[in-house]
Amino acid sequence: MTDATWLDLVLPLLAATALLLVPGVVATAALRVGLVARVAFAGVSGVVSIGVAGVLAALVGLPFAPWQPLLPAAVILGVSMLLRRRRPRTDLLPRERVRWWWLVAVGIASTAVVVLVAFAHVPGPDRISQTYDNVFHLSAIAHILQTGDGSSLALRTMIETTRTFSYYPAAWHDLVALTVQLSGAPIPVAVNAAWVAVCAVAWIPGAAWLAQLVARSSDGGIVALIAMPLAACSGAMPFALLGWGSLYPTFVATAALPVAVGIPFAAWIHRRDRPRDAGTIIALVLAFGTACAAVALGQPRVLATLAVILVPFFGAVAAVAFLRAWRAGGRSRRRAVVAVATGSGVLVAAVVVGFLYAVVRLGLFSRPLESRLGGGQARATQSVADGLIQVLTQTWLTGIGTATAPALLVAVATAVGLFALARTPGSRWIVVSFLALAVLFALAAGSDAVVTKLLTALWYKDRYRLSSGLPVLGVALATVGILFLARLIGRRAVRWRPAIAAVLAVATTATAVLALGATSAATGFVFRLPSVHAGDAVVSRTEAAFFARSSGIIPAGERVLGDPWDGSALSAVFGGREPVFAHVNGQFDADRLVLAYNLDEIGSNPAVCRALDALRVRFVLYDPHQLDGGDPSGNHFPAVHRAVDHGLFERVSRAGDTVLYRIDQCGPLAAR
């Protein structure tokens, strides 16, 4: 493992940005929108194009390649052109009257703030998040690169080895794999580049576009200049998801949420202002489907966050429409009653289907509810009141359990924004949605009651997943709060200089709180790289470098055996040799189970050699440490340790604690 400098991030960052923007711009070419919306829509559409391309390439037998996302993008463009009755007559938003280069410059500066906060304590871009979830994510990227299969329909077969199809959302892993192919960067560098690129072209412009919609009475360009720095300095998104997990798929899906939330709102605004412009509404309906697909291809469970945010909006729109039709009487009233009855029936049917799925598929009643969702991510560690105070003061939990200092200026701006929108007809639903997410977060973090588990089950009762949804609306709220205060200063006319000065003060103090406090320190700890002894991390520097050198000993096409809890699961990431166990958890086939539980019987049990031959294994990677102290549910790979402790294999090479052993008892592997 070599030491990379942060300059080595530039080329893969450009590659990841191009992979998102180029197909995204093609897919959204039919929409007539401002610059901020153009970038946000393109970033989200790029996620969809990449995820869909991975599925389609696998179905037709093509190895996954960087040019393929252009095909789904062209299809999206073609469909949008066919569905529109005519070209939309006007922009969806007030014109962005500031110079375009100001928007670009502030967007780049905001991205730089994200990089500063996230990686202030990380020496180089080749570091990995040393966390449980990231073992799977890194192995999945290596699996795509080795097999050429980037399909979400089969990604989970990497750890469910008895199945041909097993869904796991692959958009994140596909983006990183294509970044590796396009830039030639190592997987760890490509991971960090892709993370920054998603922040730059999806999260930051998406949050700014939603703020433009919410503050639609103000100039869209100025609103974006205020909102983009605020999106870059929220502790709950994107930083908490980087330190906890690390939850890269959830991060991608959450980055797409502002666009997914904003599109129905934009359609409602546009329909109200220009009821005859059907072309724009049809284009927005297609765009909403694309945004939902981006969320689903990132992490489908984030659709639950989208639902919590949009249910109050759709409820408010439906209530207004029903009351208008009721007052009109006659046929309009009858249609309204039928629509309410139909909608109620669909809602009841959805609840019944969801309940049956929970009973039949998830085994809702197979064990008591109170015994579920009790793992580390779900266990309450504070009170519900503490969670509400954290939302009120913009104090956010980090991935290692510490909390940031309060971002008081952001808190004030958000509170003022809540007050302003509560007084604004057509925008009160935002207040309801934000408060609903706040309550769910506080419950997940502060209560282990059965009702809490039911309410937060779709998020695994994970406070980090729930808290990451709050900035989706929080950025717009803080932006509105700053504009509201600027209007007070200007006596109903917004004075831009005070507004810009205010956002600079808010963003600077919030960034300092994160960078000098718990957020940067937490990510620095998660991305630590022990020198020789890995301790409770996944791998050490010595171990990762040893994996790379071992590829010169282990023949290509052979797998390597090891306990995945000791870092051997990453042998493909650092050494290009596929591990027998690519993750610390999974549902493995009979041959793998024989090696996990009976490897030490190699001299007396013929099934061991048969399994080694079937999986093409003749080498064992071994390191005495275990990630986070080992599997809390028990040791599921005991025979690997017993075989090494009994000295059954020939030692070939060693570096620090890590040893490569050769298995001689079964003879050489047959040639393919």
XYZ file of C-alpha atoms in Angstrom:
672
model
C 0.000 0.000 0.000
C 1.516 3.304 -1.127
C 0.928 6.721 0.377
C -1.172 8.924 -1.925
C -1.371 12.690 -1.660
C -4.567 14.678 -1.965
C -3.478 15.778 -5.443
C -3.986 12.150 -6.458
C -7.701 12.692 -5.849
C -8.056 15.215 -8.682
C -8.164 12.848 -11.678
C -10.562 10.289 -10.146
C -12.715 13.163 -8.848
C -12.986 14.553 -12.369
C -13.773 11.055 -13.639
C -16.518 10.472 -11.053
C -18.004 13.910 -11.741
C -18.041 13.238 -15.485
C -19.640 9.824 -14.954
C -22.513 11.524 -13.143
C -22.876 14.693 -15.178
C -22.390 13.545 -18.771
C -25.207 10.957 -18.869
C -27.206 13.165 -16.509
C -27.050 16.165 -18.844
C -28.106 13.938 -21.749
C -31.051 12.532 -19.765
C -32.303 15.967 -18.682
C -31.651 17.888 -21.899
C -35.391 18.298 -22.522
C -35.943 20.182 -19.278
C -35.646 23.950 -19.376
C -34.273 24.845 -15.966
C -31.740 27.108 -14.308
C -28.087 26.210 -13.769
C -28.487 24.931 -10.201
C -31.443 22.749 -11.137
C -29.606 21.562 -14.259
C -26.662 20.282 -12.237
C -28.855 18.767 -9.518
C -31.107 16.992 -12.030
C -28.070 15.777 -13.971
C -26.366 14.408 -10.865
C -29.451 12.472 -9.816
C -30.139 11.257 -13.355
C -26.516 10.161 -13.603
C -27.036 7.891 -10.587
C -30.027 6.309 -12.328
C -28.189 5.914 -15.631
C -25.261 4.189 -13.925
C -27.455 1.881 -11.868
C -29.670 0.912 -14.800
C -26.664 0.413 -17.073
C -25.238 -2.080 -14.595
C -28.429 -4.145 -14.737
C -28.787 -3.982 -18.533
C -25.147 -4.834 -19.220
C -25.425 -7.956 -17.079
C -28.662 -9.014 -18.783
C -27.079 -8.884 -22.255
C -23.777 -10.353 -21.112
C -21.585 -7.272 -21.548
C -18.863 -6.419 -19.039
C -19.692 -3.193 -17.227
C -17.994 -0.187 -18.861
C -18.008 3.644 -18.566
C -19.821 4.279 -21.881
C -22.882 2.245 -20.971
C -24.699 4.825 -18.764
C -25.176 6.934 -21.896
C -27.688 4.387 -23.218
C -30.255 4.656 -20.372
C -29.700 8.419 -20.425
C -30.600 8.531 -24.128
C -33.731 6.459 -23.441
C -34.822 8.851 -20.674
C -34.291 11.771 -23.045
C -36.263 10.077 -25.804
C -39.191 9.241 -23.537
C -39.318 12.774 -22.161
C -39.353 14.193 -25.686
C -42.183 11.859 -26.726
C -44.334 12.543 -23.664
C -44.211 16.290 -23.904
C -46.976 17.898 -25.925
C -44.815 20.943 -26.548
C -41.695 22.596 -25.271
C -42.245 24.302 -21.894
C -42.669 28.010 -22.382
C -40.761 29.218 -19.365
C -38.287 28.249 -16.691
C -39.584 26.311 -13.717
C -38.136 28.880 -11.351
C -37.500 32.601 -11.231
C -34.418 33.374 -13.262
C -31.047 33.162 -11.548
C -30.036 36.758 -12.066
C -26.520 36.394 -10.683
C -23.675 35.572 -13.034
C -23.310 31.866 -13.696
C -19.681 31.874 -12.618
C -20.715 33.030 -9.139
C -22.866 29.948 -8.822
C -20.052 27.715 -10.062
C -17.506 29.362 -7.764
C -19.721 29.046 -4.677
C -20.521 25.449 -5.595
C -16.823 24.617 -5.840
C -16.094 26.460 -2.601
C -18.890 24.588 -0.845
C -17.471 21.284 -2.098
C -14.065 22.336 -0.773
C -15.671 22.907 2.634
C -17.077 19.372 2.521
C -13.631 17.959 1.716
C -12.036 20.020 4.490
C -14.493 18.914 7.149
C -14.621 15.279 6.058
C -10.909 14.699 5.605
C -9.197 17.247 7.848
C -7.742 14.412 9.937
C -7.230 11.955 7.066
C -3.657 12.047 5.696
C -4.439 10.856 2.176
C -7.208 9.813 -0.233
C -6.109 6.157 -0.194
C -7.445 5.622 3.324
C -10.565 3.489 3.812
C -13.340 3.630 6.355
C -12.415 0.885 8.824
C -16.004 -0.142 9.541
C -18.191 -3.233 9.396
C -20.403 -2.110 6.503
C -17.466 -0.966 4.417
C -16.045 -4.485 4.276
C -19.043 -5.378 2.127
C -18.990 -2.183 0.065
C -15.287 -2.432 -0.787
C -15.583 -6.127 -1.611
C -18.615 -5.416 -3.801
C -16.651 -2.852 -5.824
C -13.791 -5.327 -6.280
C -16.336 -7.988 -7.269
C -17.778 -5.753 -10.001
C -14.312 -4.997 -11.351
C -13.301 -8.658 -11.365
C -16.520 -10.122 -12.794
C -17.745 -7.216 -14.938
C -21.188 -7.649 -13.364
C -22.594 -4.407 -11.949
C -26.200 -5.528 -11.689
C -28.210 -4.712 -8.586
C -30.109 -7.930 -9.255
C -27.067 -10.065 -8.479
C -24.685 -8.035 -6.316
C -25.703 -9.740 -3.094
C -24.858 -13.169 -4.520
C -21.315 -12.277 -3.527
C -22.309 -13.169 0.043
C -25.384 -15.277 -0.701
C -23.425 -17.789 -2.710
C -26.230 -20.338 -3.133
C -28.340 -17.908 -5.173
C -28.209 -16.755 -8.782
C -30.175 -13.553 -8.162
C -30.149 -11.558 -4.947
C -30.927 -7.837 -4.986
C -28.711 -5.223 -3.410
C -28.684 -1.607 -4.696
C -25.495 -1.220 -6.706
C -25.529 2.417 -7.866
C -22.817 3.428 -5.402
C -20.602 0.445 -6.141
C -21.120 0.872 -9.891
C -20.081 4.536 -9.726
C -16.867 3.686 -7.885
C -16.082 0.760 -10.204
C -16.498 2.968 -13.275
C -14.329 5.635 -11.627
C -11.592 3.031 -11.227
C -11.937 2.013 -14.870
C -11.949 5.574 -16.180
C -9.168 7.010 -14.016
C -7.018 4.000 -13.152
C -7.163 4.974 -9.473
C -7.045 2.317 -6.740
C -10.385 1.403 -5.204
C -9.853 3.362 -1.938
C -9.001 6.565 -3.823
C -11.954 6.079 -6.172
C -14.297 5.616 -3.186
C -13.324 8.964 -1.709
C -13.440 10.674 -5.105
C -16.932 9.347 -5.801
C -18.121 10.471 -2.362
C -16.932 14.035 -3.031
C -18.430 13.987 -6.543
C -21.877 12.998 -5.238
C -21.685 15.854 -2.729
C -20.673 18.275 -5.480
C -23.197 17.431 -8.195
C -26.145 15.917 -6.328
C -26.352 16.909 -2.671
C -25.204 20.550 -2.699
C -27.039 21.723 -5.868
C -30.064 19.579 -4.986
C -30.405 21.178 -1.563
C -29.944 24.612 -3.168
C -32.643 23.922 -5.776
C -35.121 22.828 -3.113
C -34.318 26.039 -1.230
C -35.041 27.998 -4.424
C -38.475 26.388 -4.574
C -39.253 27.048 -0.937
C -38.033 30.660 -1.135
C -39.584 31.153 -4.573
C -40.459 34.810 -3.973
C -36.735 35.659 -3.886
C -34.182 35.690 -6.695
C -33.161 32.090 -7.364
C -29.498 32.938 -7.846
C -29.148 34.649 -4.477
C -31.053 31.835 -2.787
C -28.587 29.328 -4.257
C -25.609 31.393 -3.102
C -27.023 31.209 0.427
C -28.120 27.577 0.363
C -25.019 25.904 -1.089
C -22.691 26.827 1.806
C -25.384 25.730 4.268
C -25.625 22.330 2.536
C -21.879 21.933 2.958
C -21.778 22.469 6.701
C -24.548 20.281 8.059
C -23.211 17.661 10.434
C -26.012 15.162 9.833
C -25.613 14.992 6.055
C -23.225 14.069 4.550
C -20.726 13.647 7.382
C -22.592 11.426 9.850
C -23.162 8.776 7.178
C -19.459 8.804 6.332
C -18.410 8.095 9.899
C -21.198 5.670 10.782
C -21.250 2.422 8.875
C -19.932 3.837 6.545
C -23.350 4.041 4.889
C -22.334 4.894 1.336
C -25.514 3.606 -0.410
C -27.718 5.491 2.076
C -25.587 8.571 1.438
C -26.166 8.380 -2.338
C -29.911 7.908 -1.870
C -30.131 10.780 0.627
C -28.167 13.038 -1.724
C -30.946 12.479 -4.286
C -33.723 13.333 -1.820
C -33.821 17.136 -2.325
C -34.558 16.660 -6.032
C -37.100 13.913 -5.313
C -38.820 16.157 -2.751
C -38.631 19.268 -4.903
C -40.112 17.911 -8.116
C -43.707 17.383 -6.846
C -43.528 20.778 -5.154
C -42.308 22.363 -8.410
C -45.084 20.643 -10.352
C -47.681 21.997 -7.931
C -46.268 25.534 -8.132
C -46.095 25.416 -11.913
C -49.566 23.911 -12.320
C -51.008 26.581 -10.065
C -49.256 29.422 -11.927
C -49.624 28.032 -15.478
C -52.428 25.447 -15.540
C -52.262 25.003 -19.318
C -48.562 24.172 -19.571
C -49.071 20.400 -19.605
C -45.707 19.750 -21.253
C -43.778 20.910 -18.230
C -45.955 18.920 -15.838
C -45.444 15.731 -17.871
C -41.697 16.328 -17.911
C -41.739 16.825 -14.141
C -43.704 13.612 -13.609
C -41.021 11.740 -15.562
C -38.345 13.552 -13.576
C -39.989 12.512 -10.311
C -39.947 8.877 -11.387
C -36.269 9.225 -12.257
C -35.487 10.776 -8.875
C -37.332 7.988 -7.041
C -35.363 5.465 -9.093
C -32.138 7.165 -7.987
C -33.176 6.773 -4.357
C -34.124 3.125 -4.899
C -30.891 2.304 -6.741
C -28.956 3.987 -3.941
C -30.753 2.474 -0.942
C -34.497 1.651 -1.180
C -35.074 2.200 2.537
C -34.471 5.919 2.018
C -37.787 5.906 0.159
C -39.296 5.768 3.664
C -37.672 9.132 4.420
C -39.034 10.480 1.147
C -42.506 9.280 2.142
C -42.338 10.960 5.561
C -41.399 14.231 3.875
C -43.954 14.111 1.048
C -47.020 12.667 2.799
C -47.835 16.035 4.446
C -47.366 17.754 1.074
C -49.662 15.379 -0.808
C -52.115 15.496 2.067
C -52.213 19.288 1.964
C -52.639 19.364 -1.832
C -55.423 16.752 -1.674
C -57.216 18.590 1.133
C -57.176 21.888 -0.772
C -58.416 20.195 -3.952
C -61.189 18.375 -2.088
C -62.415 21.521 -0.340
C -62.431 23.428 -3.626
C -64.415 20.672 -5.329
C -66.828 20.370 -2.385
C -67.588 24.066 -2.462
C -68.177 23.886 -6.229
C -70.855 21.204 -5.689
C -72.471 19.111 -8.414
C -70.266 16.852 -10.511
C -67.079 18.261 -8.952
C -68.270 17.262 -5.493
C -69.190 13.740 -6.624
C -65.805 13.299 -8.286
C -64.071 14.486 -5.142
C -65.951 11.970 -3.004
C -65.084 9.148 -5.423
C -61.445 10.220 -5.430
C -61.302 10.235 -1.615
C -62.949 6.813 -1.430
C -60.586 5.394 -4.046
C -57.556 6.879 -2.362
C -58.641 5.553 1.008
C -59.108 2.099 -0.476
C -55.648 2.158 -2.040
C -54.152 3.304 1.260
C -55.898 0.534 3.201
C -54.780 -2.035 0.613
C -51.176 -0.787 0.877
C -51.278 -1.088 4.658
C -52.651 -4.635 4.414
C -49.981 -5.655 1.885
C -47.278 -4.138 4.049
C -48.605 -5.929 7.108
C -48.747 -9.274 5.288
C -45.193 -8.766 4.026
C -44.032 -8.074 7.571
C -45.783 -11.195 8.850
C -44.907 -13.644 6.057
C -41.545 -12.394 4.774
C -40.076 -10.736 7.838
C -41.630 -13.000 10.464
C -43.239 -10.210 12.447
C -44.716 -12.567 15.027
C -41.970 -15.195 14.985
C -40.441 -13.603 18.074
C -41.506 -10.799 20.428
C -41.256 -7.267 19.065
C -39.378 -6.098 22.122
C -36.517 -8.492 21.298
C -36.005 -7.008 17.823
C -33.853 -4.095 16.742
C -31.601 -4.266 19.741
C -28.211 -4.045 18.014
C -25.652 -1.321 18.362
C -27.242 0.892 15.732
C -30.666 0.581 17.365
C -30.022 0.669 21.101
C -31.130 3.908 22.787
C -28.242 5.759 24.400
C -29.970 8.972 25.481
C -33.434 10.336 26.208
C -36.038 11.446 23.701
C -35.702 14.973 25.058
C -31.966 14.877 24.308
C -32.746 14.088 20.669
C -35.191 16.968 20.361
C -32.679 19.335 21.921
C -30.044 18.124 19.447
C -32.339 19.006 16.540
C -33.187 22.365 18.097
C -29.523 23.276 18.668
C -28.141 21.604 15.510
C -26.013 19.242 17.584
C -25.376 16.021 15.685
C -24.094 12.602 16.631
C -20.967 11.382 14.884
C -20.138 7.859 13.811
C -18.136 7.069 16.928
C -20.820 8.124 19.412
C -19.551 11.614 20.184
C -21.596 14.708 19.371
C -20.733 17.965 17.678
C -20.882 21.254 19.499
C -24.117 23.203 18.886
C -24.178 25.159 15.612
C -26.136 27.983 17.193
C -26.297 30.329 14.205
C -27.619 27.533 12.001
C -30.090 26.699 14.757
C -31.334 30.293 14.886
C -31.657 30.492 11.082
C -33.555 27.174 11.010
C -35.894 28.247 13.811
C -36.646 31.526 12.035
C -37.272 29.588 8.841
C -39.763 27.342 10.637
C -41.528 30.426 11.973
C -41.609 32.082 8.543
C -42.957 29.022 6.721
C -45.555 28.370 9.416
C -46.998 31.754 8.390
C -46.799 31.011 4.629
C -49.785 29.310 2.935
C -48.656 26.473 0.703
C -45.454 25.871 2.662
C -46.680 24.777 6.073
C -46.290 21.127 5.076
C -42.502 21.637 5.234
C -42.778 22.469 8.923
C -44.880 19.346 9.543
C -42.449 17.120 7.622
C -39.393 18.502 9.404
C -40.985 18.054 12.827
C -42.061 14.493 11.934
C -38.486 13.559 11.023
C -37.218 15.252 14.177
C -39.584 13.203 16.350
C -38.626 9.948 14.591
C -34.939 10.722 15.108
C -35.464 11.535 18.776
C -37.443 8.315 19.286
C -34.851 6.169 17.531
C -32.028 7.655 19.601
C -33.868 7.803 22.906
C -36.440 5.032 23.228
C -36.472 1.234 23.002
C -40.243 0.942 23.334
C -42.146 -1.422 21.045
C -44.020 1.474 19.437
C -40.709 3.178 18.653
C -39.391 0.012 17.042
C -42.467 -0.222 14.857
C -42.269 3.435 13.817
C -38.557 3.338 12.984
C -38.158 -0.249 11.728
C -37.779 0.798 8.080
C -34.634 2.687 9.089
C -33.375 -0.254 11.241
C -34.129 2.100 14.153
C -30.873 3.800 13.172
C -30.587 7.370 14.430
C -27.955 8.223 11.810
C -30.154 7.252 8.867
C -33.001 9.318 10.301
C -30.902 12.338 11.215
C -29.483 12.465 7.671
C -32.964 13.273 6.359
C -33.314 16.424 8.449
C -30.905 18.612 6.399
C -32.907 17.794 3.259
C -35.442 20.299 4.555
C -33.137 21.976 7.069
C -31.010 23.690 4.404
C -34.116 25.276 2.874
C -35.398 26.266 6.316
C -32.127 27.950 7.273
C -32.053 29.731 3.902
C -35.582 31.041 4.406
C -34.624 32.113 7.929
C -31.703 34.182 6.660
C -33.864 35.753 3.953
C -36.575 36.532 6.509
C -34.091 38.323 8.743
C -32.713 40.196 5.727
C -36.219 41.393 4.935
C -36.631 42.656 8.467
C -33.434 44.646 8.101
C -34.532 45.974 4.711
C -38.089 46.701 5.831
C -39.759 44.059 3.636
C -37.238 44.419 0.792
C -34.419 41.892 0.988
C -31.019 43.514 1.204
C -28.587 41.085 -0.363
C -25.444 42.282 1.303
C -26.730 41.555 4.833
C -28.075 38.221 3.603
C -24.733 37.191 2.093
C -22.871 38.449 5.162
C -25.214 36.441 7.358
C -24.701 33.199 5.447
C -20.937 33.705 5.536
C -21.092 34.064 9.303
C -23.408 31.079 9.692
C -21.439 28.812 7.356
C -18.048 29.832 8.739
C -18.997 29.182 12.347
C -20.737 25.912 11.475
C -17.721 24.735 9.492
C -15.413 25.613 12.370
C -17.628 23.669 14.778
C -17.394 20.593 12.543
C -13.768 20.824 11.438
C -12.309 21.726 14.812
C -14.627 19.495 16.782
C -16.095 16.044 16.818
C -17.006 15.577 13.143
C -13.537 15.795 11.617
C -12.039 13.966 14.586
C -14.585 11.158 14.185
C -13.908 10.644 10.491
C -10.192 10.793 11.215
C -10.634 7.937 13.671
C -12.802 5.901 11.299
C -10.231 6.351 8.502
C -7.273 5.536 10.734
C -4.610 3.215 9.329
C -2.623 1.344 11.997
C 0.968 0.771 10.954
C 1.634 -2.907 11.783
C -0.957 -4.197 14.246
C -4.504 -3.648 12.976
C -6.025 -3.883 16.462
C -9.793 -3.427 16.133
C -9.592 -1.996 12.595
C -10.142 -3.949 9.375
C -6.555 -3.825 8.112
C -3.214 -2.233 8.935
C -0.830 -0.606 6.474
C 1.428 -3.640 6.658
C -1.455 -6.056 6.077
C -2.805 -4.157 3.061
C 0.653 -3.970 1.499
C 1.137 -7.682 2.178
C -2.095 -8.473 0.308
C -0.698 -6.610 -2.707
C 2.613 -8.507 -2.601
C 0.857 -11.844 -2.148
C -0.751 -11.483 -5.583
C 2.678 -12.364 -6.976
C 2.536 -15.694 -5.148
C -1.146 -16.651 -5.425
C -1.857 -17.579 -9.078
C -4.475 -15.578 -10.938
C -7.849 -17.273 -10.930
C -7.410 -18.802 -7.489
C -9.304 -17.721 -4.410
C -7.684 -17.109 -1.052
C -9.095 -18.391 2.244
C -9.221 -16.515 5.539
C -11.397 -15.330 8.392
C -13.049 -12.169 6.987
C -12.990 -10.594 10.445
C -9.177 -10.384 10.247
C -9.143 -8.321 7.043
C -8.708 -11.162 4.549
C -12.093 -10.230 3.036
C -10.289 -7.283 1.399
C -7.718 -9.417 -0.428
C -9.377 -8.497 -3.763
C -9.411 -4.787 -2.892
C -5.692 -4.569 -2.127
C -4.281 -7.637 -3.878
C -6.630 -8.561 -6.704
C -7.259 -12.081 -5.391
C -10.872 -13.043 -4.674
C -11.530 -14.057 -1.064
C -13.564 -17.142 -0.231
C -15.480 -14.980 2.268
C -15.990 -11.456 0.902
C -17.803 -10.164 3.981
C -17.970 -10.936 7.667
C -21.588 -12.004 7.277
C -23.492 -13.939 4.634
C -25.394 -17.029 3.600
C -22.735 -19.328 2.221
C -22.852 -22.501 0.142
C -21.953 -25.949 1.459
C -18.326 -25.844 0.261
C -17.657 -22.565 2.042
C -19.312 -23.827 5.210
C -17.078 -26.899 5.175
C -14.007 -24.647 5.087
C -15.410 -22.363 7.797
C -16.165 -25.174 10.247
C -14.067 -28.195 9.187
C -10.861 -26.919 7.580
C -8.778 -28.366 10.428
C -10.065 -31.842 9.493
C -8.192 -31.692 6.197
C -6.235 -34.859 6.991
C -9.283 -37.011 7.782
C -12.308 -35.463 6.067
C -12.361 -35.812 2.230
C -15.029 -33.100 2.021
C -12.400 -30.494 2.887
C -10.243 -31.177 -0.174
C -13.315 -31.411 -2.357
C -14.383 -27.958 -1.148
C -10.886 -26.541 -1.672
C -10.814 -27.931 -5.203
C -14.311 -26.692 -6.034
C -13.486 -23.173 -4.851
C -9.939 -23.298 -6.296
C -8.150 -22.553 -3.038
C -4.578 -23.414 -2.068
C -3.592 -20.434 0.099
C -4.675 -19.043 3.466
C -4.238 -15.426 4.563
C -4.160 -15.057 8.329
C -3.843 -12.222 10.806
C -4.480 -12.737 14.544
C -6.649 -9.618 15.031
C -10.418 -9.263 14.506
C -12.458 -6.233 13.465
C -14.061 -4.597 16.515
C -13.061 -7.557 18.648
C -14.784 -10.157 16.469
C -18.273 -11.330 15.670
C -20.619 -10.439 18.575
C -22.913 -13.339 17.623
C -20.127 -15.945 17.817
C -17.193 -17.158 15.759
C -18.517 -18.413 12.415
C -15.083 -19.219 10.975
C -13.491 -21.282 13.765
C -11.763 -23.931 11.643
C -9.462 -21.383 9.986
C -8.038 -20.475 13.386
C -7.764 -24.085 14.540
C -5.961 -25.139 11.378
C -3.415 -22.338 11.689
C -2.928 -22.906 15.417
C -2.265 -26.611 14.754
C 0.392 -25.779 12.162
C -1.309 -27.695 9.364
C -0.116 -25.488 6.506
C 3.222 -24.400 5.072
C 4.175 -20.801 5.806
C 5.141 -19.017 2.577
C 5.515 -15.373 3.519
C 5.030 -13.039 6.444
C 4.905 -9.293 7.180
C 4.206 -8.080 10.682
C 1.275 -10.073 12.045
C 0.038 -11.221 8.629
C 1.027 -14.627 7.251
C 0.411 -16.388 3.940
C 0.145 -20.172 4.188
C 0.107 -22.762 1.413
C -2.199 -25.801 1.579
C -0.288 -28.892 0.380
C -2.489 -31.735 1.663
C -4.807 -31.754 -1.387
C -2.132 -31.619 -4.069
C -2.022 -29.116 -6.931
C -5.193 -27.726 -8.443
C -6.284 -29.225 -11.736
C -5.695 -26.995 -14.744
C -8.772 -25.334 -16.172
